[in-house]
Structures are given as structure tokens and as C-alpha cells.
Amino acid sequence: MTFSTQRPVTAGAPDIGASTTPAPPGRLPVIAGEWIDRTRRLAFTFEGKAFSGFDGDTPSSALWAAGVRILGRSFKYHRPRGLLSMANHDINALMQAGPRLNLRADVEPLEAALNLTAVNTHGGVDVDRARLLGWFGGLLPVGFYYKAFHKPKALFPFWERLFRRITGLGRVEFDAPHVRTPKRYDFADLLVVGAGPAGLMAALTAARAGAKVVLVDENARIGGSLGYQRGGNDDTLARLRALESQLAELPNVSVRTSTLAAGWYADHWVPLVDAKRMTKLRTRAVLVAGGAYEQPAVFRNNDLPGVMLASAAQRLIYRYGVKPMDNAVVLTANADGYVAALDLLAQGIGVPAIVDLRPEGDASDLPTRARQLGIQVLEGHCVFEAEGGNRLAAVVVCPTDADGRPQTSAPQRIACDGLLMSVGWAPAAPLLYQAGTRMGFDTTVQQFVPRELPAGMFAAGRVNGVFALEAKLLDGERAGAEAARFLGFAATSRITDRPTETTSPSHPWPIVEHASGKNFIDFDEDLQLRDFYNAAQEGFDNIELMKRYTTVGMGASQGKHSNMNAIRILARIRGRTPGDIGTTTARPFFHPVPMSHLAGRGFSPHRETPLHSRHEALRAVWMQAGIWLRPEYYAAPDKTRIELVREEAAAVRKAVGLIDVGTLGKMELFGPDAGEFLERVYTARFANLKVGMTRYAVMLDEAGVVIDDGVVARLAPEHFYFTTTTTGAATVYRELQRLNAMWGLRIGIVNATGAFAAMNLAGPGSRAVLAGLTALDLADAAFPYLAVRIGEVAGVTCRLMRVGFVGELGYEIHVPADQAARVWDAIMAADAGVRPFGVEAQRLLRLEKGHIIVGQDTDGLTQPDQAGLTWAVKTDKPFFVGKRSVEIVRKGAVRQRLVGFDLTVAPGGPVPKECHLVIRDGNIAGRVTSIAWSDALQRHIGLAFVEPDLAVDATPFFIRADGGLMVQAKVAPTPFYDPAGARQKLA
Amino acid sequence: MTATMRTSPLAVAVAGRKPELREVHGMPVPARFPGERDTWKATIGICDVSALVRAGLKGPGAEAWLAARNVPVPAAANSWTHAGGGLVARLARTEFLIEDGCDDVAAARLRAELQAGEPGVYPVIRQDCALALAGAAVNELLVQTCNADFASQSAADSIVTLTQMVGVSVTVLRDDRGTVPCYRVWCDGTMGPYFWETLIGIAEELGGGPVGIASLFADTAT
């Protein structure tokens, strides 16, 4: 067994048989198996007052031991609240410690020098001024928020400000230090959730069969109820120690405490959350043995400090050595309540009465034992109300009639400072629900239990409706063996079916009505019994609607103590069973998780071309293109961005420029069917493309929409090399593979995007520069426009394509990545006039040529005809992807067309920008896709989508610029610059 | 294509650490980093081995083509085998990666032969960023960066895994250096600087850091 915990195991903690020692006030004598180290005191403050606790304490346990009873205030009425569960669900005891907000005081380990304050108070937890809200409870009915915001609308801002001011848990400190919480992955055959008796047996059984097991428990130590439901002796603790010993012998079990399995995702992905990080566990099977949440009883003032779940008191005693109270009444409806009473008695705590909701009482010998110990056992009784100001002082008990209603004619007032509630349980089943388990309501145990588990999911123990200790152990063994066999290991168990309970551990109606209310169902949201009746009366009588209207289960405990009672109430209102009502959806994460854990370590991949360092040296200003970093332009002292962009463009027009185009997607295509493949993929013809030549290529999707473009070069009869857009490479490569998986052509596709660097040497001087670096014949006859050649440049074998994207004589040079820098350096050194230019200059140059950029001058609906690409679409081919759609669309009216435009802007007047709208008669008639000032043309030019009747040369139209100002433009033919293409075809 | 004057995708990324460089197959790579000691064996060492020469090929005739040249061909997809000082990895049913060791020339020879063209055999240009991730704590690095279960693999399993690490597509195999766990990782060279910086950052948090090729590959130590 390996063991990990975010909380140190206390060294030297006394164990079974340890002798008692004098205890400080509020503490019990040393208890076998306690979690605290009494030799290590920790000083801390709460609400400005100094306290101390022990290592191993929680803030709540240390404060309770110090006599503090008000640990927090309720959310809505600001009522004083103390302990409820000590099980990670005490939402009214959330605390703030500096930048750490909403610290769960019932379970978070106490640390030295913590400065704690209660959240959601105005003036401190003891004198919270907002407690006055409780007096106006009658004015705050269920659905108050919705009603307040609904009407009158004019008051919406008032309510918004008010609610923002008076609500909220914790205070965010924006200068909080950054906490690193890197995620990690882990792997297992079997994840066992919950290290109580069932989970321990399940893990042991599966691990003995050979499975690699991860056993997680949200508590600081394993054992679950074996550690704290003892019944006044240490027998269960001895069982726990024996199980721990057996576990320790198994190296294939990893035990992780203080770790929450926070959700279930497809294929058994389970996030494990601990104090430091989230671990994404991939497991082959999941066994849920997470137990059950003890449920509160509902009666007036059931929230007074001192009223707590029986298991909370037991945890205080056996984990933290804290005396929960001096005298306690136990309200019960099962054997667990009697066991809790015995635990109290064993610690010298008075138990004046056990109030059993069941008329018949408990079938075991426990009531007899209790009476023999001097406890008054009141069967068929209920707690009608609790009394006290800021802490419990007494309970009023009365008998119930046949329907469980209180008979208030014979009340009995019992003084006490503690009331233990042990009336039932709700399964901790969110993971089962999330995995798709079909759950059903089992009336025998009065809870939802798994009826049909998905493959690889298993359940054992209380979550499976099994409560007796021996039965839980057997059920864990059964489930562990089943899981092991599912994983392919040989395993047997003593039983093969879920053990059945003879009596229900949960009462079907642990709820007592009271005319004065304050009988709380949901402690997170201060929801009372009458709120549910009112919600149903208003029509919210479906569990999902009721949840949203009342907000039951929407607080920080996510309904762990309220949902089951809410279901029972709705079932009674509608005359149905809880099974008919069903449960709400339990989404992951079912328990709050720090945002920092969800964020983890940030990974932001980016790509750098092989020439990145050259651009850095040239003072490139970077821009992102997809995940690539590209030079937008190159900075220079005392010059603005726009000046430099225009200078770079001018250099290309007048001399020679060099741009890194290595971000283009680059594909190699081999095989006897390569030409046929390209015929099908692109709209143009490629089967007839001559070796040594290139051709522009447009790719459509099945709907005929333009999705990519590039240049296809034929290097050999069965070898093509082609480019895609910068951001399209990965998508195009995947799509090509998908297509050929269907077509089965004899081809091989290689994505060489990162393997080749590429640069475009462009401008009237480019030929002369290149001539000095290569032995290739660059004469137009030998290397004409649109040709491709392979040859050495600066001693490196390259692929050269004579292209004209920027409208000048130019050579696109593709070179293996590891030798790119040498070629770039050689070109830059060949002529001092070679000027590097960036993406922004290229965008201007191509705009002057009217060349579109797919994704900028097209959108997710653009057909090739709309973008002026009709010339590139050969519908007389038998087939290409999107052909049928193009033909269908051509039969209808064109919605918009891409046109060139130019405009004259008055000095200082507004210049439209990309995405500004074309307006006609007050309506949108198109939008600008590209626009720039052209030094070469001495005017603004652009491309825009316009309605078809506007797409006629010289037609004026208006563009709405910034500030709503209208600017007149007119349609102009493209290319704007060198319409005949003479410059790029320069002989 | 020429085989000289090669630049590692990580040349700039490692330069700031001022490593002692050594030329391997025409590419300068860090041989040692300042202050480098053998402590990486107990923690994590990350080494740039991009200089090792690689040949890639795919196609229906690739397996037979390799066999005809006495290249050991792994029987199953996603497996690999040693070949001389280098390795042969079968990335898919019909796709292969051959990488030379520091003193081998097999991949270089095969790459040259592939240029001649052969029916059903298609060359795949390899310009990878190639790393070796080694050290006793390397699994902690892997579990923080990748969702593949490498801890359950042994070097003897000869498994090739195609997956993602820190958002980058990678090919991974385990090739221990003696008793020290070692994983070989290849990714697109243009992702290399990001990949390196990210992994180094995590490795340093875990007590490791960069190591030179001389530390991992004895054949370059002299």
C-alpha cells in the first residue's frame, strides 16, 4: 500500500488501550484512535479573539472545545449557527483566512497563526446586525428574488444593488498570492471511492485479486464509521486497525486521504481533488462506497447551535476528543441513534432521553440497554421544537399520532445543551448518477439505491442500501470481487447479492410542522417547510422546478442535507412516493472545488517558424496567426507602425522584399492516384497539371463553402507538393485523410508543415538577388510564372515556386527547417536592398491585387461565386467536394457578392474599418472585409460583401464608419494594381 | 538535399543557458550545461537530441522496402526496436521512423535512397524537435503533462505512443539509459521552443533541468 495525504498523520497519536490523561476544558480524556496530537498546540484567532487547538484539529473542533457555539451566520436570516455535520457540509461555518475564503471549518486542518473570521456577517458573528432580517422573514417569501426582480422593472437596479451588498460568502482579495496548482494524471484498474468498512473490504478484495487499486477518502484518515460509530467500546476501532494492516501488505493499493472524487466523466475519468491539486484519474472501473449523508430532522429551531447530527457528535468525540455537550437528547428513528447515545454515555455526557419517532421503537436490544443505563426512551414521540437564544437550552417533546403528527396537548420540556439527530440517511450517489446508474427508491431502507449499474460501475455499503456493519463488510467484499472479475482477475466472495436490511435506517417523514415556522429544510438557503408548500401552491410542483424556485440544494452543500427531505415533502404534497418524484440532476463537480484547481497549470502552445530568431534580431513586432507567431512588421527608431508597413510594402513594389511564409500549411502527396485525389479535393483541374508547374487551388466543403486555398505544385508524375492557409493546415490534413479513408485511392499524404520553412522573395529585384545564390536558370523561359523548380540556394536544396500573391516578380522558396536560417541569411546578405516585410505589408500588397484571404474575405457561408472565384471552379469535372452544392446554389439568387471598392476620404474624415457595415436605405446591405490605404494607388481601397445589385462597377454605396458617420465608396474592378499582371509575370 | 549546416529547433531556446556545444551529424547541440552533474539521474534531465538523423517513410510498400535493406522491422504497429545505435519505430501499419544513433549513418543512407522514388514507398521528411526525458522522477513530469499511462510501460514492452503533451502532438517511446528511466519524445520542430520551455519549467520545479547529450549518450561523451 502506498499512502498519500495532504494532511500529516499525527505521530504518536494514542491508540487502543492508551491511558487517559487530564484533558483541557472542553476536551475529553485521551481517546483511542483520536486524530489530534495533544503535544502540539496551535494558536489561532477567530473573530479577533485568541484561541488554541491541537495539531489534527479543525477550526470548528478547536472552537467547539473552547466553548464557542456560534461559528457562523445563516445566509438569509443571519441566524446563529453552530455545528451540523463535521463532515464537510457545514455551510454555515464557512470562514475566511486572509485571501483564503470559504474555508470549510468543519474539515480543514487547523494551522498555526490562522486569523479566521466568519463570512456573511455585518459587525461580527456574535452581534451580526443583519440578524434583524430574521424579523422580517414574513416579508421574504419563497421565490422572493424572482418576484423582486420581476416587477416593477424600474426597481430592478435597486434590488440588484441591495442583493449584491447584503449577500455573498467571503470576500475576494484581488492581491491574493498566486497559488500553483498543477494538475496531474493518474491511472488505475479500480477506483474505490470511500474508505469506510465497505470501501476497505472492496479495495482489499480487488487488490488481492491483482487489480491496481486507488482508494480515496475525503477524510483525513481512512476508516469511516469504524472510527466514530463505536457504541461506547473500541471493537470497531480494532476492526479498522486489522483492515489497515491487511491493506498495508498490498503494494498495489494506493490510499489517498483528504481527497475527493468530485465527479464522473465518460470512460471512467474521475477528477480527484485534494488540497493542492486536481488529479485526473483514468480508471477501468469505479466502485462507489462513499456511504451516506446523515439527514437532519425538521422541527422548529432545528438550527440552534447545539442541535447537530448524531454522527457530528461522534466525530467530535472520537476524532478530536471534544466534548460536544454536557446533556443531550437523542432524536432517532434507527439503531444508530442508540449507538450514539451509548457513545455519549461512555464519555460521561448525560443523556436524559432518547426520542424515537417510531411508535414501535427499535427492534434490537438497544432500547433495553439504554433504559438499563437510566435513559428515558420515548417511542412514538417527536421533538416539537427546540428552545434557546444563541444556543440550545431545551427541547419540547411530544407524542405523535398514527400519521406522525405531533400531539401538542402533552408536551414534555427537557433541558439540554445538545440534541443529536439520527433519523435517516441519503446516499452519497452523485458519481453513480453521473455514470448513468438507474436508481430506484427502496421502501425497505427508504432511500434511492442502484437498480442497474453501467459497465464498470459498482456500489457497496450505505450507498447501496446496506447499513449493518457485518453486512457492509460483506457487501464491500462482494462488490470488490465483482469489480475484479470485470477487470479480468479471478476473485470470489462469500455472498453474491446485496445484503438486505430488515429495518429501515431512515424515517419516511422526519418532519414536524409548526405554526411559527423556522423548521428548516435547507440550512444553506434558510428554506423552511412552509416555503415548499407555498412553492407547490404557486405551481412549482416538479422537483426540478421546485429546486430552482425555492433554491433548495443550490447552496454550497449542494443539497446533501436538504434534497431528500425536499423530495419527501413534494411526494406528500402530490400524494406520490419519493420514487415517483425522483431526484434532481447531480452534475460534476458535485462538491465545490477551488477555481485554482480547475485552472491548473496554464498551457498555451504556440509555434515559431525556423526563422524566428532572425525576426527577433530584426526587431519584429509579433502578431498571432492561429497558434503561430508572425512578424506583423519590423520596428525602427522614430517611425510609426503605419509608416513602417508602408515602407515595407513600397520596398516590395520598387525593389525587393523578403517575408517568412513558413506558417503556410505544406502537404506532400504521393501515389499513382495523387492527381485523381486532387481532382476530387479541389475545384480546379490537377490531373492535367504539368510536372514543374503550379496552380491555384480552392477547397470547398460539402455545402460548397470556401474553406481553404493554396497552391498545388507537381514535382513528379506521382508527387505533388501543395500549400494550405496558415490556420487551415491541421484541419485540411485531417479532412484529406478522412476523405481518402472513404475513397481508398492509392495515395500517401504527408503533413510537412513544420518540416519545411518557406520565404517569399518578391519585388522587381528578386530575380537578380536570387541569381547570385543559385545555379538554377531563372530566365523566364526556363523558369516561367507559376513554375516550380528544385535547386540549390546558398548550397541548400530548395523547392522554388514562382508565384505572385503580392503582385510582383517573386519566388517562394521552401527549404528544410534545419537549414532555413542559412538560406535566409544568404538572401539578406546578398543585397543590402533586400527588406524584410511582415504580415501587414503583405496584406496590403495582396489587397492591391484583389487577392482574397480565406477566412477574412470569406466567411462560413461564402460560396466561390460570391467571392469572385468562379474562374477557379470547374463544374465540368465529374466530381469534386462541394460540386453538387455549388450547382444547386447557382440555380437560386446570389445573396451577396465580394467586390472591390475605393473611396475618397476627406482630410481628417473617418475611414471605415474591416467589418464596418454597408448601409442602404437604413438597412444592412453588406460589410467591409478588407480595407487599407494604398501608397501605390494613392487612395483607400478595399473588399466588401454587398447585395448583388450593388456589385456593378462604379456603383456608389455607403459604409457606416465609427461614430455612425456615413462614408461613400464606389465599386471598383480588381485587381486595383497592375490589372494585367505584367509585374508578376515579368519576363 | 544537403546534410550540413543544420540548426536545432531548440538552438535559441538553449542558448541562454550557455551550454557547451558539440556538433552531432552536422548540428550543434548542447553537450553539457554549466554546472551539470549526475543529479539528473535521481530527478529529471531533459536533453535535446534533435541532431540525430532521421528518415521517415510510409506507404503500402514501406515494410518490404525496409526489409529488403536489412532494416529490422517491428512486427506490430506502435512498436519499435533497436537498430545499431539507433532505432526503428513503426508509427502505424505502414509508417516508419528510423533514427540513427550518434555514430550511425543508416537513416541518412535510407533517406538518400528514398529520394529515388519507389512505388508504394513515400518519403516523410523528418525535422523533429527530439528530446530525451530521463531520470528516476521522470514519471512525475509525464503525469503532469500527458494523459497517457507511461508508468505501466517498461522499456521491454517496446511500445510507441502517439499522444499529446502540454498540448503538443508527440511520439513517445521508452528507451532506458542503463537503469535510468528514459523516454524519447519527438514533436514538430516549430512547437519545439514552447515544448522545451514548458517541460524545462516543470522539470525545474521538480528538481531537474536540462542535460547535455554527452550525459545521456556515452558515445558522444568523449
Coordinates of C-alpha atoms in Angstrom, one line a residue, chain B residues 2-212:
Chain B
T2 CA 22.3 18.7 -48.3
A3 CA 23.1 17.3 -44.9
T4 CA 25.2 20.0 -43.5
M5 CA 24.8 23.3 -41.6
R6 CA 21.8 22.0 -39.6
T7 CA 20.2 24.1 -36.9
S8 CA 18.3 22.5 -34.0
P9 CA 14.8 23.8 -33.4
L10 CA 16.0 24.5 -29.9
A11 CA 19.1 26.3 -30.8
V12 CA 17.8 29.7 -29.5
A13 CA 15.9 28.2 -26.6
V14 CA 19.0 26.6 -25.1
A15 CA 21.5 29.3 -26.0
G16 CA 20.6 31.5 -22.9
R17 CA 21.9 28.7 -20.7
K18 CA 25.3 28.9 -22.3
P19 CA 25.8 25.2 -22.9
E20 CA 29.0 23.7 -24.2
L21 CA 28.0 22.8 -27.7
R22 CA 29.1 19.8 -29.7
E23 CA 28.4 19.0 -33.4
V24 CA 26.5 15.8 -34.0
H25 CA 25.6 14.9 -37.5
G26 CA 26.3 18.5 -38.6
M27 CA 24.1 20.1 -35.9
P28 CA 25.5 21.9 -32.9
V29 CA 23.7 20.7 -29.7
P30 CA 24.4 21.1 -26.0
A31 CA 26.9 18.5 -24.9
R32 CA 26.9 19.8 -21.3
F33 CA 25.2 22.7 -19.4
P34 CA 27.1 24.7 -16.9
G35 CA 27.1 23.1 -13.5
E36 CA 25.6 20.0 -14.9
R37 CA 26.0 17.0 -12.6
D38 CA 24.7 13.5 -12.4
T39 CA 21.9 14.5 -10.1
W40 CA 19.5 14.4 -13.0
K41 CA 19.6 10.6 -12.7
A42 CA 17.8 10.9 -9.4
T43 CA 15.4 13.6 -10.7
I44 CA 14.8 14.7 -14.2
G45 CA 17.1 15.5 -17.1
I46 CA 15.8 16.9 -20.4
C47 CA 18.2 16.6 -23.4
D48 CA 18.0 18.0 -26.9
V49 CA 18.7 15.1 -29.3
S50 CA 17.3 16.8 -32.4
A51 CA 20.7 16.3 -34.1
L52 CA 20.2 12.6 -34.5
V53 CA 19.4 11.9 -38.2
R54 CA 16.0 10.5 -39.0
A55 CA 14.4 9.0 -42.0
G56 CA 10.6 8.6 -42.4
L57 CA 8.6 6.6 -44.8
K58 CA 5.1 5.4 -45.3
G59 CA 3.1 3.6 -47.9
P60 CA 2.0 0.1 -48.7
G61 CA 5.5 -0.9 -49.8
A62 CA 7.3 0.6 -46.9
E63 CA 7.7 -2.5 -44.8
A64 CA 9.0 -4.6 -47.7
W65 CA 11.3 -1.8 -48.8
L66 CA 12.9 -1.7 -45.3
A67 CA 13.2 -5.4 -45.1
A68 CA 14.9 -5.6 -48.4
R69 CA 17.6 -3.3 -46.9
N70 CA 18.0 -5.5 -43.9
V71 CA 16.4 -2.9 -41.6
P72 CA 14.8 -4.7 -38.6
V73 CA 11.1 -4.0 -38.9
P74 CA 8.9 -4.1 -35.8
A75 CA 6.2 -6.7 -36.3
A76 CA 3.3 -4.6 -34.9
A77 CA 2.1 -1.0 -35.3
N78 CA 3.0 1.3 -32.4
S79 CA 6.1 -0.7 -31.5
W80 CA 9.8 -0.2 -32.0
T81 CA 13.2 -1.9 -31.9
H82 CA 16.8 -1.0 -31.6
A83 CA 18.8 -0.9 -34.9
G84 CA 22.5 -0.5 -34.4
G85 CA 22.9 2.5 -32.1
G86 CA 19.6 3.9 -33.3
L87 CA 16.1 2.7 -33.6
V88 CA 13.3 1.8 -35.9
A89 CA 9.7 2.7 -34.8
R90 CA 6.6 1.6 -36.5
L91 CA 4.2 4.5 -36.1
A92 CA 1.3 2.9 -37.9
R93 CA 0.7 -0.2 -40.0
T94 CA 2.5 1.4 -43.0
E95 CA 4.5 4.2 -41.5
F96 CA 8.1 4.1 -40.1
L97 CA 10.6 6.3 -38.4
I98 CA 14.3 5.4 -38.5
E99 CA 16.7 7.3 -36.3
D100 CA 20.4 7.0 -36.2
G101 CA 22.5 6.9 -33.1
C102 CA 25.3 9.4 -32.7
D103 CA 27.7 7.4 -34.8
D104 CA 25.3 5.7 -37.2
V105 CA 24.6 6.6 -40.9
A106 CA 21.8 4.1 -41.6
A107 CA 19.0 6.7 -41.5
A108 CA 21.0 9.1 -43.7
R109 CA 21.6 6.4 -46.2
L110 CA 17.9 5.4 -46.3
R111 CA 16.8 9.0 -46.6
A112 CA 19.0 9.3 -49.7
E113 CA 17.7 6.2 -51.2
L114 CA 14.1 7.3 -50.6
Q115 CA 14.7 10.3 -52.9
A116 CA 15.0 8.0 -55.8
G117 CA 11.3 7.1 -55.6
E118 CA 9.8 3.7 -55.3
P119 CA 6.2 2.6 -56.0
G120 CA 4.2 2.5 -52.8
V121 CA 7.0 3.9 -50.7
Y122 CA 6.7 7.6 -49.8
P123 CA 9.3 9.6 -48.0
V124 CA 8.3 11.5 -44.9
I125 CA 10.6 14.5 -44.2
R126 CA 11.5 14.5 -40.5
Q127 CA 12.5 17.8 -39.0
D128 CA 11.6 17.0 -35.5
C129 CA 12.3 18.5 -32.2
A130 CA 13.7 15.4 -30.5
L131 CA 14.1 15.1 -26.7
A132 CA 15.2 12.6 -24.2
L133 CA 13.4 12.8 -20.9
A134 CA 15.3 10.8 -18.3
G135 CA 15.7 10.3 -14.6
A136 CA 14.2 8.5 -11.7
A137 CA 11.4 11.1 -11.3
V138 CA 10.6 11.5 -14.9
N139 CA 7.2 9.9 -14.4
E140 CA 6.1 12.9 -12.3
L141 CA 6.9 15.1 -15.3
L142 CA 4.9 12.9 -17.6
V143 CA 1.8 12.7 -15.4
Q144 CA 1.7 16.5 -15.2
T145 CA 2.0 16.9 -18.9
C146 CA 0.3 13.9 -20.6
N147 CA -2.7 11.7 -20.1
A148 CA -1.1 8.5 -21.4
D149 CA -0.1 5.9 -18.8
F150 CA 3.6 5.6 -19.2
A151 CA 4.3 4.2 -15.7
S152 CA 2.7 0.9 -16.7
Q153 CA 5.1 0.5 -19.6
S154 CA 8.5 -0.9 -19.4
A155 CA 11.3 -0.5 -21.9
A156 CA 10.9 -4.1 -22.8
D157 CA 7.4 -3.6 -23.9
S158 CA 8.8 -1.6 -26.9
I159 CA 5.6 0.5 -27.2
V160 CA 5.4 3.6 -29.4
T161 CA 2.7 6.0 -28.1
L162 CA 1.3 8.8 -30.3
T163 CA -0.3 11.3 -27.9
Q164 CA -0.2 14.9 -26.7
M165 CA 1.9 16.5 -24.1
V166 CA 1.2 20.1 -22.9
G167 CA -1.0 20.5 -26.0
V168 CA 1.6 19.3 -28.5
S169 CA 1.3 16.2 -30.6
V170 CA 4.2 13.8 -29.8
T171 CA 5.6 10.4 -30.4
V172 CA 6.9 8.7 -27.3
L173 CA 8.8 5.5 -26.6
R174 CA 10.7 4.3 -23.6
D175 CA 14.4 3.6 -24.1
D176 CA 16.1 3.5 -20.7
R177 CA 19.7 4.6 -20.3
G178 CA 21.1 1.7 -18.2
T179 CA 19.0 1.6 -15.1
V180 CA 17.7 5.2 -15.5
P181 CA 14.2 5.5 -17.0
C182 CA 14.4 7.4 -20.3
Y183 CA 11.7 8.4 -22.7
R184 CA 12.4 9.6 -26.2
V185 CA 9.9 12.2 -27.5
W186 CA 9.5 13.7 -30.9
C187 CA 7.4 16.7 -31.8
D188 CA 7.0 19.2 -34.6
G189 CA 10.1 21.4 -34.6
T190 CA 8.0 24.5 -34.8
M191 CA 6.5 23.6 -31.5
G192 CA 9.9 22.8 -30.1
P193 CA 10.7 26.1 -28.3
Y194 CA 7.4 26.1 -26.5
F195 CA 7.6 22.4 -25.7
W196 CA 11.1 22.8 -24.4
E197 CA 10.4 25.8 -22.2
T198 CA 7.3 24.3 -20.8
L199 CA 8.9 20.9 -19.9
I200 CA 12.0 22.5 -18.5
G201 CA 9.9 24.8 -16.3
I202 CA 8.1 21.8 -14.8
A203 CA 11.2 19.7 -14.6
E204 CA 13.0 22.5 -12.6
E205 CA 10.0 22.7 -10.3
L206 CA 10.6 19.0 -9.7
G207 CA 14.3 19.4 -9.1
G208 CA 15.5 18.6 -12.5
G209 CA 16.6 20.6 -15.6
P210 CA 18.4 20.4 -18.9
V211 CA 21.2 18.0 -19.6
G212 CA 23.6 17.7 -22.5

